[in-house]
Amino acid sequence: MDPLSELLSLLKPQSYASGGLALKQNMAIAWPYHEGIKCYSVVSGQCWLTVEGIADNLLLTAGDCYLLPPGPSFTLATSLSVEPVDFGTLRAERKLGNTADGGGPDGCFVVGGHFALSGHHASMLLGALPPIVHLKKEADKTAMRWSLEHMSKEVLNPQPGSALIIQQMAYTMLIQALRLHLCDASRSSVGWLFALADKKLSAAISTMHSDPGHNWTLQTLAENIGMSRSSFARHFKEKVGTE
């Protein structure tokens, strides 16, 4: 198992909630401060994501995915001109959009989940994430699209066992989104976490994990991944931020 997969496997998230949410035309839904991590993708339509403390509103369109680590209140809206209403209030009063029609022709339909993460590894991961992770539909045209399509089908046309499938698909989307973000951010971000997404450093870490009792040195690690000692040392410092 590669180092990034090992880290993600240690997270063992438990789903608070997974499924679909439909926003009707001219609707704005507000959520309070939240723990855990939220991962949702837009199936159809478009909506605005607004997070407390961030000046710019983010437009999400069909195929986009967003991650929200633990943080302040946020709003999803099909219109920025209407006053947001608390999600709990709308759910209690049954005023949410109809998932069967995706919120209507001018509405927006999203699927995903809200997960609880705990432990040191979770803290390291969540601490490395920005307030909003926005993955545009062009980020991965195969894996994320497959997950999005299959999850939305289960939500819109529930069958026996759909609840479990939806939960597992939401978890799969979370892992795919985290991988895409870490791999993309590894080009410009520094730290151990992003080093796991770097192919050369990941290969070096895998080599050490395959034989933990071996007395590994900078020279032997460099040789095992086909790099010179100086090139490996320089690359390590650039990606991890320390020698």
C-alpha atoms as one frame of an Amber mdcrd trajectory, in Angstrom:
protein
   0.000   0.000   0.000   1.389   3.423  -0.918   2.011   5.971   1.905  -0.918
   8.214   0.981  -3.310   5.246   1.007  -1.896   4.178   4.372  -2.559   7.621
   5.831  -6.101   7.775   4.454  -6.821   4.248   5.692  -5.901   5.338   9.227
  -8.545   8.076   9.225 -11.449   5.617   9.505 -14.127   8.295   9.151 -17.635
   7.688  10.392 -20.419   9.261   8.391 -22.651  11.714  10.197 -24.871  12.026
   7.157 -24.756  11.121   3.482 -27.205  11.562   0.651 -28.612  14.281  -1.560
 -29.776  17.844  -1.067 -31.980  19.832  -3.440 -32.056  23.633  -3.418 -35.054
  25.287  -5.039 -34.963  28.473  -7.072 -34.238  31.553  -4.936 -33.234  29.511
  -1.894 -30.351  30.023   0.531 -29.546  27.467   3.248 -27.297  28.216   6.215
 -25.329  25.793   8.388 -23.687  26.682  11.730 -20.106  25.959  12.804 -19.362
  22.306  12.104 -16.923  19.607  13.180 -15.657  16.899  10.861 -15.304  17.367
   7.127 -17.965  17.933   4.484 -17.549  16.635   0.934 -20.240  17.328  -1.660
 -20.498  17.440  -5.448 -22.949  19.295  -7.658 -25.016  16.925  -9.806 -27.106
  19.502 -11.645 -27.681  23.240 -11.683 -25.436  25.691  -9.892 -25.216  27.386
  -6.511 -23.125  29.817  -4.505 -20.986  28.703  -1.570 -20.326  31.368   1.064
 -18.115  30.688   4.091 -17.993  33.020   7.080 -14.732  34.961   7.137 -14.069
  34.554   3.390 -14.946  37.601   1.324 -15.564  35.988  -2.050 -18.572  33.827
  -2.877 -17.707  30.655  -4.791 -19.857  29.613  -7.734 -20.287  25.840  -7.990
 -21.505  24.283 -11.230 -22.442  20.735 -12.249 -19.494  18.383 -11.759 -17.733
  20.574  -9.185 -16.791  19.175  -5.784 -16.054  21.020  -2.563 -14.489  20.063
   0.760 -15.042  21.993   3.974 -12.812  21.088   6.952 -14.038  21.909  10.481
 -14.846  25.568  10.544 -17.280  28.470  10.629 -20.815  28.697   9.331 -21.469
  28.542   5.611 -24.297  29.000   3.128 -25.393  27.336  -0.107 -27.654  29.496
  -2.266 -29.192  29.475  -5.713 -29.578  33.242  -5.324 -27.437  35.716  -3.389
 -30.351  38.136  -3.043 -32.391  36.053  -0.589 -31.935  35.765   3.178 -30.434
  32.419   4.258 -32.586  30.108   6.387 -31.163  27.596   8.854 -30.956  24.059
   7.447 -32.488  22.520  10.561 -35.490  24.828  10.309 -36.074  24.031   6.642
 -35.797  20.310   7.268 -38.177  20.416  10.249 -40.718  22.406   8.237 -40.180
  20.189   5.149 -39.368  23.162   2.947 -36.264  21.751   1.282 -36.286  21.113
  -2.453 -37.528  17.806  -3.847 -34.588  15.498  -4.587 -36.716  13.680  -7.155
 -36.570  16.688  -9.503 -33.234  18.093  -8.294 -34.856  21.238  -6.956 -36.599
  22.083 -10.209 -35.346  23.577 -13.504 -33.650  26.526 -11.798 -32.602  24.647
  -8.674 -29.451  22.799  -7.696 -28.875  19.202  -6.619 -25.818  18.087  -4.607
 -24.758  14.723  -3.170 -22.094  13.811  -0.638 -21.518  13.362   3.055 -20.434
  14.848   6.371 -17.773  12.787   8.140 -16.336  12.681  11.638 -12.566  12.208
  11.792 -10.504  11.713  14.932  -6.935  11.100  16.055  -3.495  12.484  15.253
  -3.594  11.575  11.562  -6.934  13.327  11.113  -5.617  16.462  12.837  -2.576
  16.481  10.553  -4.728  16.129   7.448  -7.408  18.636   8.403  -4.805  21.136
   9.576  -3.213  21.098   6.118  -6.442  21.877   4.272  -7.503  25.416   3.332
 -10.952  26.700   4.481 -12.426  25.660   1.117 -11.145  23.021  -1.280 -12.750
  23.566  -4.683 -12.271  20.818  -7.254 -13.618  21.831 -10.635 -15.238  19.275
 -12.887 -12.168  19.256 -15.132  -9.969  17.965 -12.266 -10.674  14.281 -12.917
 -13.057  13.362 -15.716 -13.255   9.647 -14.914 -13.099   8.656 -11.243 -15.075
  11.524  -9.701 -17.639  11.497 -12.507 -18.237   7.760 -12.035 -18.739   8.192
  -8.279 -20.981  11.218  -8.739 -23.194   9.497 -11.313 -23.585   6.290  -9.314
 -24.296   8.038  -6.027 -26.873  10.344  -7.577 -28.653   7.336  -9.148 -28.914
   5.642  -5.752 -30.241   8.848  -4.155 -32.796   9.514  -6.876 -33.887   5.885
  -7.311 -33.432   4.147  -3.946 -33.429   0.356  -3.948 -32.895  -2.197  -1.164
 -29.386  -1.570   0.156 -29.191   1.951  -1.252 -28.522   3.549   2.140 -25.304
   1.551   2.563 -24.244   2.108  -1.048 -24.800   5.868  -0.689 -22.699   5.941
   2.471 -19.869   3.991   0.805 -20.008   6.133  -2.337 -19.828   9.299  -0.221
 -16.719   7.916   1.472 -15.217   7.046  -1.918 -15.851  10.601  -3.118 -14.149
  11.958   0.004 -11.013   9.866  -0.621 -10.944  10.813  -4.306 -11.365  14.511
  -3.483  -8.606  14.428  -0.858  -6.273  12.636  -3.267  -6.939  15.105  -6.060
  -6.356  18.063  -3.769  -3.152  16.689  -2.221  -1.714  15.710  -5.597  -2.538
  19.103  -7.069  -1.377  21.103  -4.040   1.852  19.084  -3.764   3.225  21.077
  -6.700   3.299  24.277  -4.654   2.761  23.301  -0.987   5.429  22.243   1.484
   5.170  19.675   4.289   5.129  15.961   5.107   1.519  15.535   4.048   2.062
  16.916   0.549   5.291  14.935   0.251   3.146  11.768   0.337   1.573  12.850
  -2.952   4.973  13.407  -4.571   5.904  10.369  -6.672   9.615  10.409  -5.854
   9.238  10.948  -2.112   6.334   8.524  -1.959   8.539   5.870  -3.561  11.262
   6.562  -0.975   8.802   6.285   1.913   7.386   3.050   0.456  10.910   1.663
   0.251  11.498   2.356   3.949   8.116   0.887   4.893   8.857  -2.297   2.939
  11.933  -2.981   5.101  11.686  -0.932   8.335  14.552  -2.843   9.982  17.060
  -1.819   7.339  19.549   0.943   8.161  18.445   3.339   5.438  20.672   6.258
   4.521  20.195   9.209   2.212  22.482   7.498  -0.299  20.688   4.137  -0.331
  17.243   5.749  -0.531  18.364   7.890  -3.457  19.779   4.858  -5.255  16.578
   2.865  -4.762  14.468   5.492  -6.531  17.016   6.264  -9.239  18.254   9.649
  -8.035  21.618  11.011  -7.048  22.192  11.759  -3.365  22.380  15.515  -3.946
  19.279  15.614  -6.158  17.283  13.580  -3.643  18.398  15.785  -0.742  17.481
  18.939  -2.649  14.098  17.562  -3.709  13.364  16.415  -0.147  14.096  19.867
   1.276  11.966  21.571  -1.381   8.936  19.360  -0.698   9.162  18.742   3.046
  10.712  22.023   4.107  13.483  20.453   6.204  16.649  18.474   5.604
